[in-house]
Structure formats: structure tokens, C-alpha cells
mmCIF file of C-alpha atoms and ligand atoms in Angstrom:
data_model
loop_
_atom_site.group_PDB
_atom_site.id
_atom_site.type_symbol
_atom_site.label_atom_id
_atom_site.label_comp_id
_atom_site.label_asym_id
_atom_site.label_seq_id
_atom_site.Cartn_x
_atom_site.Cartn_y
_atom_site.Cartn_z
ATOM 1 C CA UNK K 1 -123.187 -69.407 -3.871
ATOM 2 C CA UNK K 2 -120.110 -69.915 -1.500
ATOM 3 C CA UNK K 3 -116.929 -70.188 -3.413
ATOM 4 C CA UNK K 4 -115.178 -72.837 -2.647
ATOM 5 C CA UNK K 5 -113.478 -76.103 -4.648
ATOM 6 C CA UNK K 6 -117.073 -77.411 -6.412
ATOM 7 C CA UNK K 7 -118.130 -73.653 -7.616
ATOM 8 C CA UNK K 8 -116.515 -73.628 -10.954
ATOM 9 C CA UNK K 9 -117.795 -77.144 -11.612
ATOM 10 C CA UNK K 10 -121.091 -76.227 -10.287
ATOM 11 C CA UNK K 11 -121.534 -73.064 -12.323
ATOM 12 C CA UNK K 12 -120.185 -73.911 -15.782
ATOM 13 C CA UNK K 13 -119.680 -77.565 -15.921
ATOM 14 C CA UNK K 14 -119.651 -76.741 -19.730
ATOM 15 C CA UNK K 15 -115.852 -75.611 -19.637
ATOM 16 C CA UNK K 16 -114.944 -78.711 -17.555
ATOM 17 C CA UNK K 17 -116.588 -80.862 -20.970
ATOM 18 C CA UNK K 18 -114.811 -78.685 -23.197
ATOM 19 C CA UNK K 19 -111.791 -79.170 -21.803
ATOM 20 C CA UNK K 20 -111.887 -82.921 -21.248
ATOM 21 C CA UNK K 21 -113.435 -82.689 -25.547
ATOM 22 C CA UNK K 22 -109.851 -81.059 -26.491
ATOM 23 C CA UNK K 23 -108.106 -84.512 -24.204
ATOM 24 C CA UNK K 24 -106.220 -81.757 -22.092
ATOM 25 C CA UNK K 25 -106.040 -83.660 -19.198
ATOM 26 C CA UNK K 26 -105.816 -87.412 -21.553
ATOM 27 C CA UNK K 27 -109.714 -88.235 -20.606
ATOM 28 C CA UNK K 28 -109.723 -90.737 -23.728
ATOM 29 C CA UNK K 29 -106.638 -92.703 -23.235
ATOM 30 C CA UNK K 30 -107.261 -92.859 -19.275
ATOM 31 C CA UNK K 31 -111.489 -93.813 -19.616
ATOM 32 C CA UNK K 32 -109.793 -96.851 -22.133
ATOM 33 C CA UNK K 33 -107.551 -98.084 -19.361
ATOM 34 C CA UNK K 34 -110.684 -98.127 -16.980
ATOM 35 C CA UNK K 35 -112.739 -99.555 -19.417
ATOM 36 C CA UNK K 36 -110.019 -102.366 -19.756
ATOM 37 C CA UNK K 37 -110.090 -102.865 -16.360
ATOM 38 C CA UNK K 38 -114.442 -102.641 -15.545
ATOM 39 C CA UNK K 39 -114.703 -105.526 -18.767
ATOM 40 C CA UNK K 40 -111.749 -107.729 -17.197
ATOM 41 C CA UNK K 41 -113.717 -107.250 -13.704
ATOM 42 C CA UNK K 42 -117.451 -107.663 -15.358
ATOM 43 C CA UNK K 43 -115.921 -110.640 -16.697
ATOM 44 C CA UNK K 44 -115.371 -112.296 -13.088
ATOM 45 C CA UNK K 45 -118.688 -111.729 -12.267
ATOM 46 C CA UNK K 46 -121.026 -109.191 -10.937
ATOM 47 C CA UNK K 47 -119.657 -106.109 -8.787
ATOM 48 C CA UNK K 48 -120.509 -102.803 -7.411
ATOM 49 C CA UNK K 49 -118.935 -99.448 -7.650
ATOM 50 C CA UNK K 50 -118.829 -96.414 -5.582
ATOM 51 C CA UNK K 51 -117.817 -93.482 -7.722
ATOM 52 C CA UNK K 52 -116.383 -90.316 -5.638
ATOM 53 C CA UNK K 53 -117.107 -87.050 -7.447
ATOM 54 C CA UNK K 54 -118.631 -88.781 -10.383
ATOM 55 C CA UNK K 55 -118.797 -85.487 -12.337
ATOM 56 C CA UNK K 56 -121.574 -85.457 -15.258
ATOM 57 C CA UNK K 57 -119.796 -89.319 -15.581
ATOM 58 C CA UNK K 58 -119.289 -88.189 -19.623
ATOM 59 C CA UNK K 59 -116.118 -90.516 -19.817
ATOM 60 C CA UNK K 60 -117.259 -93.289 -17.289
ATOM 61 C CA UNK K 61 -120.312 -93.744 -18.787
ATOM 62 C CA UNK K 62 -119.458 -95.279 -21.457
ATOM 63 C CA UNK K 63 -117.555 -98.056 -19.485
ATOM 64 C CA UNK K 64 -120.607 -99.093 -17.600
ATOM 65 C CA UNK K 65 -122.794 -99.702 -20.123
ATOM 66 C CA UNK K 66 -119.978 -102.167 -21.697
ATOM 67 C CA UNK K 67 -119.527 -103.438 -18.262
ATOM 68 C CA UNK K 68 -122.256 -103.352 -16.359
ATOM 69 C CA UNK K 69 -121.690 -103.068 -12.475
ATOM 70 C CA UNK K 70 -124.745 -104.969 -10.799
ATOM 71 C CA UNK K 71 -124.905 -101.506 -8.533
ATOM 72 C CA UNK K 72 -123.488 -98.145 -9.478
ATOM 73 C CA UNK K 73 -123.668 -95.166 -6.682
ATOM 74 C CA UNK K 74 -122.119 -91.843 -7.554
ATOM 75 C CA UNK K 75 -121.723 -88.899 -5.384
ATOM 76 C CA UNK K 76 -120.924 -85.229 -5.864
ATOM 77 C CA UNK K 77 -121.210 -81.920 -4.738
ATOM 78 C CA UNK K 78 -122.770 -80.465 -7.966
ATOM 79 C CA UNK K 79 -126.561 -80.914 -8.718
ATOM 80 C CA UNK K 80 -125.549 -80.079 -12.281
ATOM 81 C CA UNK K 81 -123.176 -82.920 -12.808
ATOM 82 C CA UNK K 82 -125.497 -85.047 -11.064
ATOM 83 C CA UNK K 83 -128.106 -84.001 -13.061
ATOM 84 C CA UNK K 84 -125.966 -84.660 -16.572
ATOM 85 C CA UNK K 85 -125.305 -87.592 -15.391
ATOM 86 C CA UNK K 86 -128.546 -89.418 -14.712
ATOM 87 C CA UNK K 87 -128.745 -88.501 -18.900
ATOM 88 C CA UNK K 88 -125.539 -90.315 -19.150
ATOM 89 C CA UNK K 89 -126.628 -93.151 -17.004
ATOM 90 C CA UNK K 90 -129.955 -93.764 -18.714
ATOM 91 C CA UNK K 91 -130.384 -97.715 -19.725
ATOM 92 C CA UNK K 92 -128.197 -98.908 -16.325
ATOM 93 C CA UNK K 93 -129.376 -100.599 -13.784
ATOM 94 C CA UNK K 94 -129.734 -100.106 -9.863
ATOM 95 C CA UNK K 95 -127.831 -96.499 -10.297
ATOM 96 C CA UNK K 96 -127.983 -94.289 -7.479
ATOM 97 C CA UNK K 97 -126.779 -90.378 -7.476
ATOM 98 C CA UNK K 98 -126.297 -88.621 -4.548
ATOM 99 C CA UNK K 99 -125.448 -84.474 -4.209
ATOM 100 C CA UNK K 100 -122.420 -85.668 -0.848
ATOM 101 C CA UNK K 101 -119.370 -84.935 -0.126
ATOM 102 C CA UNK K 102 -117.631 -87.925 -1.101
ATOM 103 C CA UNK K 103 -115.363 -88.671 2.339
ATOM 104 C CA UNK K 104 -119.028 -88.976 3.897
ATOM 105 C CA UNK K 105 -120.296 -91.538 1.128
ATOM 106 C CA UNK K 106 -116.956 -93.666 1.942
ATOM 107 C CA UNK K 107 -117.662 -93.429 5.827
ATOM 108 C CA UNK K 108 -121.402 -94.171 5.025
ATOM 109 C CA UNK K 109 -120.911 -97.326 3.045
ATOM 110 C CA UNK K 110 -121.415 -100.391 5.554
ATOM 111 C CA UNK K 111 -118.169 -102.261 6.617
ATOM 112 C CA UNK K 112 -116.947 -104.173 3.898
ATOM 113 C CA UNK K 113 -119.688 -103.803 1.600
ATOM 114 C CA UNK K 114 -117.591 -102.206 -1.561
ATOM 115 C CA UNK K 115 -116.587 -103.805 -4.079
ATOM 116 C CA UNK K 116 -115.414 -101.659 -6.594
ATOM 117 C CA UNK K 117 -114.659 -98.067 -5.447
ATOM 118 C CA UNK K 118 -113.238 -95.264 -7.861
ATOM 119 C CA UNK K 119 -112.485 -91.921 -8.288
ATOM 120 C CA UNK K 120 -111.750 -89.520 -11.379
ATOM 121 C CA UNK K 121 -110.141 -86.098 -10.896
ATOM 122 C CA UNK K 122 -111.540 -85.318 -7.852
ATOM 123 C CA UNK K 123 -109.565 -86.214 -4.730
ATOM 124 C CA UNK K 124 -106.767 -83.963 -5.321
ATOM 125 C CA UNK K 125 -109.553 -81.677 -3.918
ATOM 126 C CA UNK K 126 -108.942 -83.297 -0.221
ATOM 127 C CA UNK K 127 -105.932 -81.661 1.898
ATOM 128 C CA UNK K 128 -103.270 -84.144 3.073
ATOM 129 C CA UNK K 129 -105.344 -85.257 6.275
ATOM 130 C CA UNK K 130 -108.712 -85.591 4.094
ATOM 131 C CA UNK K 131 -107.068 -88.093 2.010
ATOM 132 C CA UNK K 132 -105.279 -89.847 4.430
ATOM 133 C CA UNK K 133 -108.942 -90.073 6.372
ATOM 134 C CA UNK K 134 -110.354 -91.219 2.762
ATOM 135 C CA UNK K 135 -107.735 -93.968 2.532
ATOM 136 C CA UNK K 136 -108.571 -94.680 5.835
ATOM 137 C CA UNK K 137 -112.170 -95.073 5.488
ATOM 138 C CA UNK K 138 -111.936 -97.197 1.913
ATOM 139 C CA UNK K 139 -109.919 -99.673 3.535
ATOM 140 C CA UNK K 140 -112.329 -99.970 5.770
ATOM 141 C CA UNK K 141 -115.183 -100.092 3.791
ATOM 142 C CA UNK K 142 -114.076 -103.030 0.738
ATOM 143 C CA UNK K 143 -114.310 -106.164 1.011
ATOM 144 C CA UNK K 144 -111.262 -108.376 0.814
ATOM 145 C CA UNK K 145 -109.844 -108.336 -2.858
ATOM 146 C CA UNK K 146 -111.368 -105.010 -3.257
ATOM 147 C CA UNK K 147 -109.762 -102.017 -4.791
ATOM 148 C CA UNK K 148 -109.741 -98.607 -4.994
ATOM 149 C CA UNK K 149 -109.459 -97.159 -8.974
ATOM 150 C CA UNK K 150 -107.770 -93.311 -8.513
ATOM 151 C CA UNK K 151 -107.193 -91.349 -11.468
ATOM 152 C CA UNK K 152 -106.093 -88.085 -10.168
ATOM 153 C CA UNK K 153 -103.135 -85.689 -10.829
ATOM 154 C CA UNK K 154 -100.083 -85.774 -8.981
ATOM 155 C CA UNK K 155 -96.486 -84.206 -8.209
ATOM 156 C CA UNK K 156 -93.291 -85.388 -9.035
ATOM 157 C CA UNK K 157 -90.926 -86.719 -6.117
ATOM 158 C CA UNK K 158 -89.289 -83.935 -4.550
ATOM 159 C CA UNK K 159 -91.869 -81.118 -6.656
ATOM 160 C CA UNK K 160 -93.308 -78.983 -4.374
ATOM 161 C CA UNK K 161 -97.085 -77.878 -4.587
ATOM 162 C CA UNK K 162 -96.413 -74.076 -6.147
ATOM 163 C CA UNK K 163 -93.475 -75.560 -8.518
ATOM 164 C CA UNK K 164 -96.110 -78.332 -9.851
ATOM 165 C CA UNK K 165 -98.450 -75.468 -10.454
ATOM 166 C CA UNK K 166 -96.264 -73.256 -12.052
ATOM 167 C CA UNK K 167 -95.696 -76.449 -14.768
ATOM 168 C CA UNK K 168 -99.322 -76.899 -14.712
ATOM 169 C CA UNK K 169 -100.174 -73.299 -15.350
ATOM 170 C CA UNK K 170 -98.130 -72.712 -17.656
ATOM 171 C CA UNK K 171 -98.857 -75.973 -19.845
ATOM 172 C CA UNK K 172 -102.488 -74.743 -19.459
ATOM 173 C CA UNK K 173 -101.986 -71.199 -20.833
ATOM 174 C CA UNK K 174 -99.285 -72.415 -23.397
ATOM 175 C CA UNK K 175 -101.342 -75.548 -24.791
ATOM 176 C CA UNK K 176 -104.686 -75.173 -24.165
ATOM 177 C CA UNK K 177 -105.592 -72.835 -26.583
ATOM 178 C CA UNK K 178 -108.745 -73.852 -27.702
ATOM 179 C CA UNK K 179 -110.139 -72.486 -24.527
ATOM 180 C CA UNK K 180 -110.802 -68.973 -24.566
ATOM 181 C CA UNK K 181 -109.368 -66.103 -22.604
ATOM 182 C CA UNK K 182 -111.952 -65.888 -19.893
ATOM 183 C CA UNK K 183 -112.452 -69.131 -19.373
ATOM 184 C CA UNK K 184 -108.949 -69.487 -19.360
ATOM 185 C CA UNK K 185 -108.864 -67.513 -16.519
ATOM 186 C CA UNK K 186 -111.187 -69.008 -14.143
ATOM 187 C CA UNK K 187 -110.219 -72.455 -14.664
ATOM 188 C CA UNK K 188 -106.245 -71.559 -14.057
ATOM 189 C CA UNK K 189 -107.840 -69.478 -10.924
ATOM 190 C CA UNK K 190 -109.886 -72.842 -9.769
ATOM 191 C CA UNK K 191 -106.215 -74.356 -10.099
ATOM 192 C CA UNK K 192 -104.087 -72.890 -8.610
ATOM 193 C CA UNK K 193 -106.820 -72.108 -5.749
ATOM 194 C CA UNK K 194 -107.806 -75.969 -5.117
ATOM 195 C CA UNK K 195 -105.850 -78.328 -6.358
ATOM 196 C CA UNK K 196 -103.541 -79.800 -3.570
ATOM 197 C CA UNK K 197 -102.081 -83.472 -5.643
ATOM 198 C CA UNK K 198 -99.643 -85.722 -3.668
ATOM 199 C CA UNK K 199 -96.337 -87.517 -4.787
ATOM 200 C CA UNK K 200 -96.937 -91.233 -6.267
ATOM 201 C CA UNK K 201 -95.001 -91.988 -3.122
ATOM 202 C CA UNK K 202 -96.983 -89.976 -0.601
ATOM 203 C CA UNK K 203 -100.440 -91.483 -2.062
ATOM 204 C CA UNK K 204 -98.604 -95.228 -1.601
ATOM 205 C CA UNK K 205 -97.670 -93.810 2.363
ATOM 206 C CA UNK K 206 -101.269 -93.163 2.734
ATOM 207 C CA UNK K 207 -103.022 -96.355 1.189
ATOM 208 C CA UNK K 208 -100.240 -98.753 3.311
ATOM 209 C CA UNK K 209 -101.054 -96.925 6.581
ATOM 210 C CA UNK K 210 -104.736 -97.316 6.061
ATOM 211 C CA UNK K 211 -104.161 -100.898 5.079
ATOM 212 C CA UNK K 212 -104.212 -101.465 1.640
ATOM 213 C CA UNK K 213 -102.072 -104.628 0.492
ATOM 214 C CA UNK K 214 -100.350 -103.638 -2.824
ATOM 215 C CA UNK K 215 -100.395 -100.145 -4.801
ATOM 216 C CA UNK K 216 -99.810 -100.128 -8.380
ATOM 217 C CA UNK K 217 -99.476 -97.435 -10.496
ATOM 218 C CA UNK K 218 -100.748 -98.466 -13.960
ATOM 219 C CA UNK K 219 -99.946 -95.810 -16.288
ATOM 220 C CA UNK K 220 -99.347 -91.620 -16.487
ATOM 221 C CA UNK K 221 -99.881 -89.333 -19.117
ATOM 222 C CA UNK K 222 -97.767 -86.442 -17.924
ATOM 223 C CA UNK K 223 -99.304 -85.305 -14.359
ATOM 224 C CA UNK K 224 -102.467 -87.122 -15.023
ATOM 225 C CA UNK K 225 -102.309 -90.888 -13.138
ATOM 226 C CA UNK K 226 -103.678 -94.006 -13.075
ATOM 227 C CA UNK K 227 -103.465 -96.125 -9.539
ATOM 228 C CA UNK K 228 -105.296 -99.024 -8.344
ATOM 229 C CA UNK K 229 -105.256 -100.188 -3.872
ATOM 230 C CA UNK K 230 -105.874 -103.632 -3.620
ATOM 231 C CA UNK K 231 -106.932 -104.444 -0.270
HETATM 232 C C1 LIG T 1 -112.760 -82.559 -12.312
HETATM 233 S S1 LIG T 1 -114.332 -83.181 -11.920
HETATM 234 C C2 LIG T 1 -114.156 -84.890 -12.358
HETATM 235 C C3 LIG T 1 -115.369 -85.506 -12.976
HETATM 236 C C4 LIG T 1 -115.204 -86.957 -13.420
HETATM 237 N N1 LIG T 1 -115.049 -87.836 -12.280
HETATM 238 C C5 LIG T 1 -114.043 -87.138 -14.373
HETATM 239 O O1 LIG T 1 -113.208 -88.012 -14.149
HETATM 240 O O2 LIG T 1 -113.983 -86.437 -15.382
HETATM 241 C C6 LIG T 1 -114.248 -83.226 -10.155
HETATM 242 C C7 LIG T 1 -115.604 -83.459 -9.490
HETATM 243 O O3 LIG T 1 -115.407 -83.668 -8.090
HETATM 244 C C8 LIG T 1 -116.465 -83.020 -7.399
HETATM 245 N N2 LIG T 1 -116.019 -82.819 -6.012
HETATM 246 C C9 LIG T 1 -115.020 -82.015 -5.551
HETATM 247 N N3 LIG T 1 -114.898 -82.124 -4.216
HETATM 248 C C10 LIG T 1 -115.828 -83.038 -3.820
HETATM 249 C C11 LIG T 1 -116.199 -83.607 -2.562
HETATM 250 N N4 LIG T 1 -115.570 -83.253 -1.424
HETATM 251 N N5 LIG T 1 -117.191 -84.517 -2.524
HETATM 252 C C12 LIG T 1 -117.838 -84.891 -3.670
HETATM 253 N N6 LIG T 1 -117.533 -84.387 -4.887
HETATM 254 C C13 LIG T 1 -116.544 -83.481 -4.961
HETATM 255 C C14 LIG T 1 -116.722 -81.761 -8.189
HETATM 256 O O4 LIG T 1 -118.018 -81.243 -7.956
HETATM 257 C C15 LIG T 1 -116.551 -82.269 -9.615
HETATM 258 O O5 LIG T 1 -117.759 -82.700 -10.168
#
């Protein structure tokens, strides 16, 4: 199985869970501020979501089935999540899973047609182009009043990418401890091999080229962010 940025989530999506159990990377506190915002949004009136690298949806789940979109879609690269998931999902209506690569899914998605689209942990995956082309192609595709959810890591202003990992690493060897040694290991190795996060600023650069109206940046728990794109 080629190595690349999906292979330690599509091997052992255990450790991911394990980690995200022990709130390493502040899963609970983030999942309540997106479950804030799905019941203030179910409470308009129906909507749809696109979910980019959905994941086993552990955390998200729960936020649907308080808030149920009319249409869910989630896409990832990792039969196993996808297959965790549908467990997850069980109960919700019109949900549809798909194993793509989730700059495809945006492109796919007819003109205007999304309503809701979000994304948890998984576009710091995307170089600099890749995201710019994902900003790009989510403008595109939602509706007016539309907005993009992104909960994702980032850098500081002025950090570059091997000084944020150096802080990362280190807070990962230093405070994770619950995790063991080997495990440890790979998931420091999947790290510091594939994670590429922006600035706050550079992600704003992006969504304003590509369109978006307003960016707002609703909360951080150290590198871990929550932004919304309005278009
Ligand atoms: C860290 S997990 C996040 C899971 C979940 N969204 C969450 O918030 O906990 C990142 C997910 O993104 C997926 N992924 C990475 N690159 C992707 C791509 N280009 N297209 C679709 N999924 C991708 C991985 O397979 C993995 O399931």
C-alpha cells in the first residue's frame, strides 16, 4: 500500500481515535463549537453538508443527529474510516460516503449547489496550490450565504513550517503520553512527513482571492483552529 498522507489513517485508524479519546488535538471543545453552529443552522431550516475527509466522523456524528442536515455527503481516502463511519451515521438520513479525494468531490459538486461545506483536520494535507485550488473550487460551488466550516491546524504569523513542527513535535512527545512509544513514533513520522498548515492570514489570502466575502476565525485551542468563509 503506497505510502503517502492517508496510510497511517488507513492502516491504524485506531491510534487516530485514541488520540482524539485523550482531547490531544481539543476534539471535544472544537465538535461543541460545530455543534453550536449545525443547531443554530438546523434551526433556519433544512441544509446540506459536504464533509472533506470525514474521517470515521466519531466527533461529527454526534452533531448531525442533533442537527440533522436534510443531505450529508462525506468523502475520504480511507475505506476504513468510511467504513466506521457508516456505523456512526446509522439513523441519518440521505447520507452518502464516498472513498475521493476531497479537491475532486468540491470540483464535482454542481455550481452552487452547497450549502453547508466543512472540513475537520484534513486540509492541512493539501500543499499551498491544492488549497488555494480548494478555496477556489468551494467558492464556486456554494450557494450565496454559504460557508465553508475549517477546523484545521495552523502556524503562527511569521512561524515557519519546520519551526511549527518542532513546537508540535515536541508538545506531542512531551504531552501525549498516554500514547505509547511506537505509536508515538509513527504518528510524529506522519507529522512531520504531511502536515503542511498555513498562517490564519495566508488561509484569509486564499478564501478572498477565490471569492469568499468575510473570514472569521471563531476560536483556537493552541494550533488547533476554528474558521468559517462566508460566501
Ligand atoms: C485527521 S483525519 C480527520 C478526521 C475527522 N474529519 C476529524 O475531524 O477528526 C484526516 C482525514 O483526512 C483524510 N484525507 C487526507 N487527505 C485527503 C484527501 N486528499 N481527500 C480526502 N480525504 C483525505 C484522511 O484519510 C483522514 O481520514
Amino acid at each position: 500500500m503506497a505510502d503517502d498522507e492517508t496510510h497511517l489513517f488507513r492502516t491504524s485508524w485506531g491510534l487516530y481515535d485514541a488520540l482524539s479519546e485523550k482531547n490531544y488535538m481539543f476534539h471535544r471543545e472544537i465538535y461543541a463549537i460545530i455543534a453550536g453552529m449545525l443547531q443554530q443552522r438546523h434551526e433556519q431550516g433544512g441544509y446540506s453538508m459536504l464533509d472533506l475527509g470525514c474521517g470515521n466522523t466519531r466527533f461529527l456524528a454526534p452533531c448531525l443527529h442533533a442537527a440533522p442536515p436534510a443531505r450529508y455527503e462525506g468523502v475520504d481516502l480511507s475505506p476504513t474510516a468510511l467504513d466506521e463511519a457508516r456505523g456512526y451515521l446509522s439513523g441519518l438520513s440521505n447520507v452518502t460516503l464516498r472513498c475521493q479525494d476531497m479537491l475532486q468531490a468540491v470540483c464535482e459538486s454542481g455550481k452552487g449547489s452547497l450549502d453547508t461545506l466543512f472540513s475537520g483536520y484534513a486540509v492541512h494535507h493539501l500543499d499551498a496550490e491544492e488549497k488555494q485550488q480548494l478555496f477556489l473550487a468551494s467558492a464556486e460551488s456554494l450557494a450565496p450565504g454559504g460557508r465553508f466550516i475549517l477546523v484545521d491546524i495552523a502556524r503562527e504569523q511569521g512561524e515557519t513550517r519546520q519551526q511549527y513542527l518542532d513546537t508540535y513535535l515536541h508538545t506531542m512527545r512531551t504531552q501525549w503520553t498516554a500514547v505509547r512509544p511506537e505509536d508515538m513514533d509513527a504518528a510524529c513520522a506522519h507529522v512531520a512527513a504531511y502536515d503542511f498548515p498555513e498562517t490564519v492570514a495566508d488561509l484569509t489570502r486564499m478564501a478572498s482571492k477565490a471569492g469568499f466575502r468575510e473570514v472569521r476565525l471563531v476560536d483556537r485551542f493552541a494550533q488547533h483552529h476554528v474558521m468559517v468563509f462566508q460566501m
